[in-house]
Short mmCIF file of C-alpha atoms and ligand atoms in Angstrom, two decimals:
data_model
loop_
_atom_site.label_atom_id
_atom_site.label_comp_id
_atom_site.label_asym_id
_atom_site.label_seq_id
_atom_site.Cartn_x
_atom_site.Cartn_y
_atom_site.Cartn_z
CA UNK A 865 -38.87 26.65 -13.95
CA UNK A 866 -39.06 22.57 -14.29
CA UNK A 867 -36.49 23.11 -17.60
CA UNK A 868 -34.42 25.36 -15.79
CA UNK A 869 -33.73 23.26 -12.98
CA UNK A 870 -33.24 20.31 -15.26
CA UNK A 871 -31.20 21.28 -17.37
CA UNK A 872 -28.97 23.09 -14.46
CA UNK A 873 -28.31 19.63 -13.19
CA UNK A 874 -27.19 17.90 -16.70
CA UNK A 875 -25.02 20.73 -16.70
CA UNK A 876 -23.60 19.95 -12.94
CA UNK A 877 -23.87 16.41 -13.94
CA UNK A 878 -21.57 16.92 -16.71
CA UNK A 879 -19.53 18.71 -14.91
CA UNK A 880 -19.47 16.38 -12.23
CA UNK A 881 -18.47 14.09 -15.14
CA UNK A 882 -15.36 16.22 -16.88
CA UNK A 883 -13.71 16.98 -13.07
CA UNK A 884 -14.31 13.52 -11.91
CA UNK A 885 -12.82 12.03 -15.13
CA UNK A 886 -9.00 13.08 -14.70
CA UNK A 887 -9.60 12.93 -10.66
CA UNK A 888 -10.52 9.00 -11.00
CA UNK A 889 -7.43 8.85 -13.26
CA UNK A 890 -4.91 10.68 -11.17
CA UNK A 891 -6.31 8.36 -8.03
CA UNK A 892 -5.85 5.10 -9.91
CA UNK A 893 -2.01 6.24 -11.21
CA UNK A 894 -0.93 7.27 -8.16
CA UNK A 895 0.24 4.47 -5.33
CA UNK A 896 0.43 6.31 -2.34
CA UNK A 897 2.89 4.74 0.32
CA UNK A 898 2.31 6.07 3.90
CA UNK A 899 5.49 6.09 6.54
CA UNK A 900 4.87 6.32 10.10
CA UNK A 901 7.84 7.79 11.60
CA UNK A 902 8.75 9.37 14.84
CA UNK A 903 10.23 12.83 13.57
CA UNK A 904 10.47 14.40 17.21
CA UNK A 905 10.82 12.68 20.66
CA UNK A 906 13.50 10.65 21.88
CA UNK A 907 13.72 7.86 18.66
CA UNK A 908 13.37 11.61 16.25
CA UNK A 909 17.16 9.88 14.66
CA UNK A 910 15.24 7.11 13.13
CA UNK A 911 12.44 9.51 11.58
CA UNK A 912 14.82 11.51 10.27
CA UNK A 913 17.46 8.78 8.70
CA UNK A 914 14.62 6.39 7.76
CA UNK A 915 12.81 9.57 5.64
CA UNK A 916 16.08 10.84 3.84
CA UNK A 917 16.66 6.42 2.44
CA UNK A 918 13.26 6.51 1.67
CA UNK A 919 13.13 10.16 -0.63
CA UNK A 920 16.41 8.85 -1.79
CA UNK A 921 15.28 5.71 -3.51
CA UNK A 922 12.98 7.64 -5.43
CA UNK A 923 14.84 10.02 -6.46
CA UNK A 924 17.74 7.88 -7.55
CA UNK A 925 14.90 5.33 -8.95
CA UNK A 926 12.63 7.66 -9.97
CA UNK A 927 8.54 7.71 -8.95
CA UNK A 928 7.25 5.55 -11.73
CA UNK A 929 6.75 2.31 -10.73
CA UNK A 930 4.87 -0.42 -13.66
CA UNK A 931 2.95 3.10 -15.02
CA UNK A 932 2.06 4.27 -11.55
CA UNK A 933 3.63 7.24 -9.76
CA UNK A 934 4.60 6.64 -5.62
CA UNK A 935 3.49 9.39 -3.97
CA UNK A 936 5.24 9.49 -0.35
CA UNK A 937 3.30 10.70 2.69
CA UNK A 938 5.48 10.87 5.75
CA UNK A 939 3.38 11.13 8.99
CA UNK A 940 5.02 11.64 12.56
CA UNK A 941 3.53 9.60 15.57
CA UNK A 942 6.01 11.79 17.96
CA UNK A 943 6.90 8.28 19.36
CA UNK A 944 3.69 7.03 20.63
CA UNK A 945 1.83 3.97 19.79
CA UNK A 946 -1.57 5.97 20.25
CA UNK A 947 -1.06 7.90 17.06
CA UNK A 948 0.96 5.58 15.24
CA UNK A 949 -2.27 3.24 15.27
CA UNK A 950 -4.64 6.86 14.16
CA UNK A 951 -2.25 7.46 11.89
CA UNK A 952 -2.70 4.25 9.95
CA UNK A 953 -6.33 4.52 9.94
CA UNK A 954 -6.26 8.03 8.61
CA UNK A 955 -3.59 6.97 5.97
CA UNK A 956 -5.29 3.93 4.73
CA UNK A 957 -9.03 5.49 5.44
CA UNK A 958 -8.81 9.29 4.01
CA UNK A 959 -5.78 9.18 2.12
CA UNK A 960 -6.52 5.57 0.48
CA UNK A 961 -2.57 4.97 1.27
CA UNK A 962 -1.80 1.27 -0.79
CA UNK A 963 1.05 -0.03 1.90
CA UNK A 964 1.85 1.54 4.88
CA UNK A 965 5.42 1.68 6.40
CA UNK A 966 8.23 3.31 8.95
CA UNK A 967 7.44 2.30 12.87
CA UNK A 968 10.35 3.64 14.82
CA UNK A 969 9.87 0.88 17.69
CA UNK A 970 8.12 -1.69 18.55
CA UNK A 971 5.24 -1.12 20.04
CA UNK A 972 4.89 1.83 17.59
CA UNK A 973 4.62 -1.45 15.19
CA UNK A 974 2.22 -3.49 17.08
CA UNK A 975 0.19 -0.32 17.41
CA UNK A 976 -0.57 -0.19 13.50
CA UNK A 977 -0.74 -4.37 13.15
CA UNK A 978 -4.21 -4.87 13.35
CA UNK A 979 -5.54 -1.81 10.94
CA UNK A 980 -2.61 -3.27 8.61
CA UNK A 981 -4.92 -6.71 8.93
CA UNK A 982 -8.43 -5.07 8.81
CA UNK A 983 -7.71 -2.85 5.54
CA UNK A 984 -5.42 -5.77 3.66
CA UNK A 985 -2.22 -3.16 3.30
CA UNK A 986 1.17 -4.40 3.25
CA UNK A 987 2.96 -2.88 6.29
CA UNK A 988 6.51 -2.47 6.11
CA UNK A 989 8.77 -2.62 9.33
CA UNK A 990 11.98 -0.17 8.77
CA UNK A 991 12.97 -0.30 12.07
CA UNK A 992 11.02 -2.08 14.82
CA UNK A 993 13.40 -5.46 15.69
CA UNK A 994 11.56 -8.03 18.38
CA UNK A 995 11.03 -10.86 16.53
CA UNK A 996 7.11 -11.64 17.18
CA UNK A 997 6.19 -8.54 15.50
CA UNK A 998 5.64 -10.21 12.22
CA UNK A 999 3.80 -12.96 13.67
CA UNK A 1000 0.76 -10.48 14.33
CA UNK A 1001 -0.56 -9.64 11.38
CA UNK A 1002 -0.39 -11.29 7.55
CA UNK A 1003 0.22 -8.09 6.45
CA UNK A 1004 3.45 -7.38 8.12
CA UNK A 1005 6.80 -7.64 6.37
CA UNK A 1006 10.74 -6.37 7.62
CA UNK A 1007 13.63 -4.72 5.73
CA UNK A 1008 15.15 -4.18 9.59
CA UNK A 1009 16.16 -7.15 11.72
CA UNK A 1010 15.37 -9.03 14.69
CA UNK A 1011 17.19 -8.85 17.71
CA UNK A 1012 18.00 -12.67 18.50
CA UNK A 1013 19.30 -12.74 14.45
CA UNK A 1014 21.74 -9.52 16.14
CA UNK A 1015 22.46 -11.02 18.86
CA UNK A 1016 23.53 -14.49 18.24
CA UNK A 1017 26.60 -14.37 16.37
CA UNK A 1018 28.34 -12.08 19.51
CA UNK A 1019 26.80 -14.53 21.61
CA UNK A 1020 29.44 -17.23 20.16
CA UNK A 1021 32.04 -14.82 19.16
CA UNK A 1022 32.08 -14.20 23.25
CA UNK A 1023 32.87 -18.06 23.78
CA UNK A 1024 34.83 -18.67 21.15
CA UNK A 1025 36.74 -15.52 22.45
CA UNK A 1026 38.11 -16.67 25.61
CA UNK A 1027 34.67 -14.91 27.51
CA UNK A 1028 33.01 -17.12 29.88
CA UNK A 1029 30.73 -15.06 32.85
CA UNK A 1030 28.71 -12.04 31.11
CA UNK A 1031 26.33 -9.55 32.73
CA UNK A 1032 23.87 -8.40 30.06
CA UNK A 1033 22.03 -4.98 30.38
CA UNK A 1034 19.15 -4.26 27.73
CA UNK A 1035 16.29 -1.62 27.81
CA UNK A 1036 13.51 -3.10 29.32
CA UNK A 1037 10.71 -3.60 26.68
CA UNK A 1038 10.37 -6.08 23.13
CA UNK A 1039 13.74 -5.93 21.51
CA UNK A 1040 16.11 -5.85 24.85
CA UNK A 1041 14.08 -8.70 25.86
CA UNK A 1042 14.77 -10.69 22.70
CA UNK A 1043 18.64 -9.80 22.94
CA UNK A 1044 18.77 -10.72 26.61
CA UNK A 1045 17.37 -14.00 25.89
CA UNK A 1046 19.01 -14.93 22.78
CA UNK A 1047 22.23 -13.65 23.69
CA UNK A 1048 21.85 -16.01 26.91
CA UNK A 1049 20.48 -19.24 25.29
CA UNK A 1050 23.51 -19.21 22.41
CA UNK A 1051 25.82 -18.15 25.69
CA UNK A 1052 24.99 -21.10 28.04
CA UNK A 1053 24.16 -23.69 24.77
CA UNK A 1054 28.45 -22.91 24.13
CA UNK A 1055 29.29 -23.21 28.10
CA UNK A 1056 29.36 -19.89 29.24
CA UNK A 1057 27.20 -18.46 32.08
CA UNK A 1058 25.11 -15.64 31.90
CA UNK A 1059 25.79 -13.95 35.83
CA UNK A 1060 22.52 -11.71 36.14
CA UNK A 1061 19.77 -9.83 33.42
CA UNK A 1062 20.08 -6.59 34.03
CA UNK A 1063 16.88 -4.26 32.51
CA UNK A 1064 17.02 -0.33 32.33
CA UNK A 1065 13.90 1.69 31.50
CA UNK A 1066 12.99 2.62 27.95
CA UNK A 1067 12.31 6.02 28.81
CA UNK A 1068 14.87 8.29 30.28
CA UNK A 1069 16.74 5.62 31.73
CA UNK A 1070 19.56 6.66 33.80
CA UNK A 1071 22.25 3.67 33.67
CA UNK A 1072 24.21 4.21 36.56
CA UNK A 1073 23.16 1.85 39.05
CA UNK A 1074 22.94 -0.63 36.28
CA UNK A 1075 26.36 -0.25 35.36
CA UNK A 1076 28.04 -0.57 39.41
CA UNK A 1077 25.92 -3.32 39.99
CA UNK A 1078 27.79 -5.10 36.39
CA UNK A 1079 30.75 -3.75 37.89
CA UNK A 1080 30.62 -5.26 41.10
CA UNK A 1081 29.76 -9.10 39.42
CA UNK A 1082 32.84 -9.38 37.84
CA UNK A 1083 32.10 -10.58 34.79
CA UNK A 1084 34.24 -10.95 32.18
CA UNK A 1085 32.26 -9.01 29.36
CA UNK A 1086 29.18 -6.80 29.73
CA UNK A 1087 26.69 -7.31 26.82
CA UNK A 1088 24.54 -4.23 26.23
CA UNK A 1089 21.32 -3.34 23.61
CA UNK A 1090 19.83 -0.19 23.69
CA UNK A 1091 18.01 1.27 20.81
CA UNK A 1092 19.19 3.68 18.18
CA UNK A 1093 19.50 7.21 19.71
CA UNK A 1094 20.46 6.09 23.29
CA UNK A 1095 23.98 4.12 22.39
CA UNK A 1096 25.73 7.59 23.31
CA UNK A 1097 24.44 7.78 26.61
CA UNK A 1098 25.15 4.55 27.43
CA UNK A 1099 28.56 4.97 26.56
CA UNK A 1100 29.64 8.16 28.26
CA UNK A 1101 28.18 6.39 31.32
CA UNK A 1102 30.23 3.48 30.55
CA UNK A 1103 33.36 5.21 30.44
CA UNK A 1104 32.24 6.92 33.40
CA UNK A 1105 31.85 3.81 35.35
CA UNK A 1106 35.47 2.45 34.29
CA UNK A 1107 34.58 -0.79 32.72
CA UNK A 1108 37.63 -1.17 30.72
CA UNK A 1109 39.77 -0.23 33.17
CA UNK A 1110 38.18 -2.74 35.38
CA UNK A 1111 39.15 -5.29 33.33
CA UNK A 1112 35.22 -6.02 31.79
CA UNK A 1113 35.02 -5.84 28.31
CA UNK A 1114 32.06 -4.31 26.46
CA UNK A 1115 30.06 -5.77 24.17
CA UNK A 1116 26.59 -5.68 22.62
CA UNK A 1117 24.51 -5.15 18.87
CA UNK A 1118 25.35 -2.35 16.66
CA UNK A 1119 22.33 -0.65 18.17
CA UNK A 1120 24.91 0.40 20.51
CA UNK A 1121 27.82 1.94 18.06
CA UNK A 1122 25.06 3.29 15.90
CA UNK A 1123 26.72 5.02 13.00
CA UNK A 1124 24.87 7.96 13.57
CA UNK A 1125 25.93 8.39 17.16
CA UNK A 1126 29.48 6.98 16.97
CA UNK A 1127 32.12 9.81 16.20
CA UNK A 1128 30.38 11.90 19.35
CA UNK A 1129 30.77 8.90 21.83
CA UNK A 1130 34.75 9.53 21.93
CA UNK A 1131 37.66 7.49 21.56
CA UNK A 1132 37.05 5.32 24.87
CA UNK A 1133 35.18 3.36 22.67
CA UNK A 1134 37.70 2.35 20.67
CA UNK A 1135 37.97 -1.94 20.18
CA UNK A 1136 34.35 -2.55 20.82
CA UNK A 1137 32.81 -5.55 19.87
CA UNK A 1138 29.63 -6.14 18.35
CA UNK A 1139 27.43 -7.79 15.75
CA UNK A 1140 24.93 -6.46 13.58
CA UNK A 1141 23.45 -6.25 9.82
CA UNK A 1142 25.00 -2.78 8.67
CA UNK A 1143 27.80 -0.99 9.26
CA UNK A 1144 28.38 2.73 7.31
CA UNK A 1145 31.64 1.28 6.56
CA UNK A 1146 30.53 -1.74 4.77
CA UNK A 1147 32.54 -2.60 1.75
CA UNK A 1148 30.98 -2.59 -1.47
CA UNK A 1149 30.48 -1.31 -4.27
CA UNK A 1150 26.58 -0.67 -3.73
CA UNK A 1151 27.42 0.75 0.23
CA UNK A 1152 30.16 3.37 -1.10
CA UNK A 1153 27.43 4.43 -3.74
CA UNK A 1154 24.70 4.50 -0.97
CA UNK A 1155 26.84 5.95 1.32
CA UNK A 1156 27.49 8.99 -1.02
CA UNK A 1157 24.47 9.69 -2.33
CA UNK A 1158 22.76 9.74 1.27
CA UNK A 1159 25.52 12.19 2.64
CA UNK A 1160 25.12 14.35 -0.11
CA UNK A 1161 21.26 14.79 0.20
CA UNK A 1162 21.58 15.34 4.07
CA UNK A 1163 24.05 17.93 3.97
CA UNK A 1164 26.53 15.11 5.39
CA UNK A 1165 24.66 12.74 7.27
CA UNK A 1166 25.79 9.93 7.95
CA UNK A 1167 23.51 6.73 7.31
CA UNK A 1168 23.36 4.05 9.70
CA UNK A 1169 21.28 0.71 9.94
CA UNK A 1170 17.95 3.06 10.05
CA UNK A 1171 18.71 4.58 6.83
CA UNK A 1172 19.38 0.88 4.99
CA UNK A 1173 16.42 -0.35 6.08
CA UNK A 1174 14.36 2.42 5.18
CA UNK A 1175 16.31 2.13 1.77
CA UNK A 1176 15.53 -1.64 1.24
CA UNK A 1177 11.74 -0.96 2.33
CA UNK A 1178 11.50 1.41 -0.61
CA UNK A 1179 13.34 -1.29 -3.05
CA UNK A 1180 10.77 -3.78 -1.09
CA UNK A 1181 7.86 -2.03 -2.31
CA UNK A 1182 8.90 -1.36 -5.96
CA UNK A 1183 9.73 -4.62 -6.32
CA UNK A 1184 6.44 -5.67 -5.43
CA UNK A 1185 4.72 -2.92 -7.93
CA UNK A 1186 6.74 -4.40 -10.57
CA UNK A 1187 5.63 -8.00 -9.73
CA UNK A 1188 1.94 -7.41 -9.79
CA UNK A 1189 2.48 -4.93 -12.87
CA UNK A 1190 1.28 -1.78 -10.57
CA UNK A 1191 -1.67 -3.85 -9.13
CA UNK A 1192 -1.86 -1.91 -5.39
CA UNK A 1193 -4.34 -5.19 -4.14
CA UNK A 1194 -2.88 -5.33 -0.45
CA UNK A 1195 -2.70 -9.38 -0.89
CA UNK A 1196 -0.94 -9.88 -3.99
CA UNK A 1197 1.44 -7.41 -3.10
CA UNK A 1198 2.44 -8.76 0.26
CA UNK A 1199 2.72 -12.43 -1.64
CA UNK A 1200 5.02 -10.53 -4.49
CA UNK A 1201 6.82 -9.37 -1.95
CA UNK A 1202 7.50 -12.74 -0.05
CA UNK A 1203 10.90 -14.64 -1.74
CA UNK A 1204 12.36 -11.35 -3.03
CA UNK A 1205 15.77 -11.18 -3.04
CA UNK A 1206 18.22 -8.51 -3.83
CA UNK A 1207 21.96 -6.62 -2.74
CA UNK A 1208 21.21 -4.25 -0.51
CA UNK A 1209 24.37 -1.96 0.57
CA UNK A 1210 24.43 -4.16 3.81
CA UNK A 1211 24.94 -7.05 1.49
CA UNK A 1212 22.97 -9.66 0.07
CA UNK A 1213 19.30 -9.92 1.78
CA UNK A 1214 15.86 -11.64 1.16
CA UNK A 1215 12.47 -12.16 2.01
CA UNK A 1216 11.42 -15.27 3.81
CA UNK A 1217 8.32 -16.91 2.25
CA UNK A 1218 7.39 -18.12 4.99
CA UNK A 1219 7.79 -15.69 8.03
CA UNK A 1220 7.65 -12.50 5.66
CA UNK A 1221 10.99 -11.63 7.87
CA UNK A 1222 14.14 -10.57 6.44
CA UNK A 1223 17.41 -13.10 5.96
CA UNK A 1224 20.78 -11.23 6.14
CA UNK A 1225 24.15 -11.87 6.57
CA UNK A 1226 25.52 -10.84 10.22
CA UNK A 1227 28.59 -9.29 10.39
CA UNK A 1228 31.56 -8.94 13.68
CA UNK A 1229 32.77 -5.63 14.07
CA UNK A 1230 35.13 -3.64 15.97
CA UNK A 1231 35.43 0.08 16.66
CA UNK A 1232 38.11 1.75 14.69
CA UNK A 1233 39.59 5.19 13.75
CA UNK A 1234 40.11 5.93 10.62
CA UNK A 1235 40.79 9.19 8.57
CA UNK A 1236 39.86 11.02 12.16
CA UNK A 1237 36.59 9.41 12.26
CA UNK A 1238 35.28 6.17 14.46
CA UNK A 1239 33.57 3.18 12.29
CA UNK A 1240 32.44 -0.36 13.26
CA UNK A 1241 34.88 -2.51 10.75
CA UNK A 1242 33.79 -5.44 10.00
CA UNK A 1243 36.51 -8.28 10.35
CA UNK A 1244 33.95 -11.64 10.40
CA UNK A 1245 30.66 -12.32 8.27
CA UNK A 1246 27.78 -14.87 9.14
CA UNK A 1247 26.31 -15.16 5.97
CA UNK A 1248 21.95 -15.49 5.50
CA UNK A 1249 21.07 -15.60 8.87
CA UNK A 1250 17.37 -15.83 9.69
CA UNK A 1251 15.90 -15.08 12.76
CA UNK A 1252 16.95 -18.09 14.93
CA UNK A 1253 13.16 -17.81 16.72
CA UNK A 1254 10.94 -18.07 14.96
CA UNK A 1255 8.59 -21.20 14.76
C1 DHB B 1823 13.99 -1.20 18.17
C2 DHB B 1823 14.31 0.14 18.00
C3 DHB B 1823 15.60 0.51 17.71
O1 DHB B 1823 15.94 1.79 17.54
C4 DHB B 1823 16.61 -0.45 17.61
O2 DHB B 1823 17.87 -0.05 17.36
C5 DHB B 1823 16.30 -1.78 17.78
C6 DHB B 1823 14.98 -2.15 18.06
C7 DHB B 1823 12.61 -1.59 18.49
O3 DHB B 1823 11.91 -0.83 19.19
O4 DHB B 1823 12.18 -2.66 18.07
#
């Protein structure tokens, strides 16, 4: 019975031994990169564009990266910061995820910061824009933007512009805050005057009230941010109101005139100005390439600034892999990743050393129709623009 029993666990032992042999292999080839991504809920536009960039750097780069294969896990936190954060921690926990990545807003970001600190794994912001967010953990990098880096440049474009008394209306959490202030501080600094900081809700909001109270102030422009997925909104309620008409001209980030959004928000929105990173009709070479290729694996979507920064996250992390020769230490990856530097179809961009934020040129657009369809056109460029915040 003893010699049975032995030799029945040699043999499980060795069996043990054969499965666990290509099993330890495929685990050390594999890098797996998590995204957190709201796929339903109200921000579901930025899942959806930030998940087609991603699958389409890999396919167009393929999934070897220095001898290891990227293995993409796409996770949706419906929009809450609850499972955004349990999402991480079953990522990097159970699925031994190497960076993590995605975070449709902010707090959605802040949510995952500290697990990105505790575990050592590079976290990617794709879309998230208040500026502190990077500040809270070592881990943290951005391929997105920050809001005062947004919202400067039409801040002076205003005063050089002939505007001088602007109401500004922002959704009422990190990023709107950041706009409001920035767009203020670069206002006033040129000798304009900021008439009142008006705030709508995140959720739901309802902008009418907002919007008569702008109205009734006079101003010469009304500067507005809302995130990706509520510019239309805004905008129907705009016309609505009769801004134009009024004699108030509207202004605000691209957030606004997102790309994806645009051709259903009519042609009352025709001449708007604003300022932002990316623009679908961005002219380059690399953007008409992008630009294609995206459209054609969505069945005709079109990208907007979600979909190049979910793009330039990928090219983030591959560049990395290639720096520490497939080495998935959390660390050395986030220092390969600090300094890089590459053309991105929003134009040239980089990696601050120091504030692991990104540096991008800002671009002045206006709303145009072209071929049937309505496009932000760029007409000015602010070239390498860091976030003007931080310390
Ligand atoms: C944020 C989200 C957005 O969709 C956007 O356009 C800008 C900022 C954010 O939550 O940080």
């Amino acid at each position: 019975m003893a010699h049975k029993s032995f030799s029945k666990s040699v043999l499980s032992a060795a069996v043990a031994l054969t499965l666990a042999g290509p099993l330890a292999a495929m685990a050390e080839d594999s890098v797996k990169v998590g995204l957190i991504l709201p796929m339903t809920g109200a921000s579901a536009s930025t899942g959806r564009q930030i998940e087609a960039a991603a699958r389409l750097y890999i396919a167009e780069h393929g999934n070897k990266v220095a001898g290891k294969t990227i293995e993409l896990i796409v996770k949706d936190d419906q929009g809450t910061a609850d499972m955004s954060k349990r999402l991480a921690q079953e990522l990097v926990v159970n699925d031994k995820a190497a960076i993590l990545g995605g975070f449709g807003l902010t707090p959605l970001a802040l949510a995952v910061g500290p697990v990105a600190t505790q575990a050592k794994v590079p976290a990617v912001i794709m879309a998230a824009g208040t500026s502190m967010i990077v500040e809270q953990s070592p881990y943290f990098v951005r391929t997105s933007f920050t809001l005062p880096q947004n919202t400067t440049p039409i801040a002076e474009w205003s005063v050089k512009n002939g505007i001088k008394k602007v109401v500004t209306l922002v959704s009422d959490y990190g990023p709107g805050l950041d706009a409001e202030k920035a767009f203020k501080v670069k206002f006033e600094a040129e000798g304009g005057q900021v008439l009142d900081q008006l705030r709508a809700p995140l959720a739901n909001p309802d902008f009418a009230a907002f919007l008569q109270k702008a109205k009734d102030l006079k101003p010469d422009a009304l500067f507005l941010f809302v995130p990706s997925g509520q510019g239309a909104s805004l905008m129907k309620q705009v016309n609505e109101r009769g801004l134009t008409q009024a004699g108030i001209k509207v202004i605000g980030t691209g957030d606004v005139t997102d790309d994806d959004l645009l051709n259903s928000m009519g042609d009352d929105v025709i001449g708007m100005i604003t300022s932002h990173d990316y623009s679908t009709d961005h002219n380059s070479p690399e953007n008409k390439a992008f630009v294609a290729a995206f459209m054609k694996a969505t069945n005709n979507l079109r990208p907007n600034f979600m979909a190049v920064n979910g793009y330039d996250g990928m090219a983030l992390i591959y560049k990395a892999l290639e720096k520490t020769k497939g080495d998935t230490d959390g660390t050395k990856l986030i220092e390969a990743m600090k300094g890089e530097a590459w053309v991105s179809p929003r134009g040239p961009i980089s990696i601050d050393p120091q504030t692991r934020d990104i540096v991008q040129n800002v671009y002045i657009r206006k709303v145009e129709k072209k071929n049937g369809q309505l496009y932000n056109v760029e007409f000015d460029t602010i070239a390498n623009v860091k976030d003007p915040t931080h310390k």
